[in-house]
């Protein structure tokens, strides 16, 4: 006997069996419809599902209040080896003119160029951007690691911070070099720990000069697990195998965070901005506990809108509680097309604004066909004006002493 449901299915009238239309009706035909082998296997990289969800799509072209992008990379070292930057000379990823055009369109009052380097490279970057366009660019210095083996390196590096400050540096940036790349013989030997005492005078110098330290340690927790079928960032690690810190002599994420915490505890007069949401956006409970412990710690949002936006309820509470200590930042890199989550363009900023200012649902966290940091989408958290003002501008302005 053919039931009504089987009949409808055979006629292609039940959703999901449109391929049946035009074929012979009846239960038998329905069973024959698919070949015994099923559909051909599909490469993961070829899979580009289009969401069928119909929800509101807002476009936020300008941030509601002027913002400071606290985390950008306008310049970089011309030479690095095994993850350690070894040259004072800078290469520039975008001209001031092309950056200013986007900044004016997107309501970006200023960009903080974290990777300004040191010595002549720093002075040149400050002259080209900060001094040429006052109030639009702020450049940070970085440690010079090439002299790390010299016995008086701790003092020299502290003095270098003072000179950099005189040359116009507004803060110190630490890339994840410390803890993951710098070794006893610079590029060989055992890894140097984040809280190595040889850097103590440098952290203190920043405290005395009242300039913030933007510190990047660790990476998404998935980078510390095998690149296998269980890894939620499998495609990202597959595209960038050198981003994996699984195996070898790499410390665990927990060890890196513990070392950073010891450092922050030991230098209470130095302001630390733990970038990328305290480098643990997957665990806001952990970030919250550390913010509670360390009054001299803040965080930025850079390249973690994908993590925050997939936990909108927790993220919204986090912004509420720590509204004085969260800084707007994107990790924007001009022409960084290989890293859509941080490519400097209009679309990137619109995604951040949409996340912060709307309660839109299920949208892309990066301007890319395939989500580059894991296959999920995000939700907006609809912050009130009072919090937006702090996150977009006031918190950064306070730390930079504008
Ligand atoms: Zn960065």
JSON list of C-alpha atoms and ligand atoms in Angstrom, two decimals, residues 71-73 114 173 175 216 275-276 302 331 342, ligand 1:
[
{"chain": "A", "resi": 71, "resn": "UNK", "atom": "CA", "xyz": [46.30, 47.07, 16.76]},
{"chain": "A", "resi": 72, "resn": "UNK", "atom": "CA", "xyz": [47.61, 47.44, 13.22]},
{"chain": "A", "resi": 73, "resn": "UNK", "atom": "CA", "xyz": [50.75, 46.54, 11.31]},
{"chain": "A", "resi": 114, "resn": "UNK", "atom": "CA", "xyz": [52.53, 48.28, 16.67]},
{"chain": "A", "resi": 173, "resn": "UNK", "atom": "CA", "xyz": [55.04, 45.84, 21.26]},
{"chain": "A", "resi": 175, "resn": "UNK", "atom": "CA", "xyz": [55.34, 39.78, 19.21]},
{"chain": "A", "resi": 216, "resn": "UNK", "atom": "CA", "xyz": [51.18, 38.93, 22.21]},
{"chain": "A", "resi": 275, "resn": "UNK", "atom": "CA", "xyz": [46.30, 41.56, 22.71]},
{"chain": "A", "resi": 276, "resn": "UNK", "atom": "CA", "xyz": [43.88, 39.20, 20.94]},
{"chain": "A", "resi": 302, "resn": "UNK", "atom": "CA", "xyz": [42.32, 42.14, 17.33]},
{"chain": "A", "resi": 331, "resn": "UNK", "atom": "CA", "xyz": [45.26, 43.46, 13.54]},
{"chain": "A", "resi": 342, "resn": "UNK", "atom": "CA", "xyz": [43.06, 41.01, 9.23]},
{"chain": "B", "resi": 1, "resn": "LIG", "atom": "ZN1", "xyz": [49.09, 41.71, 15.41]}
]
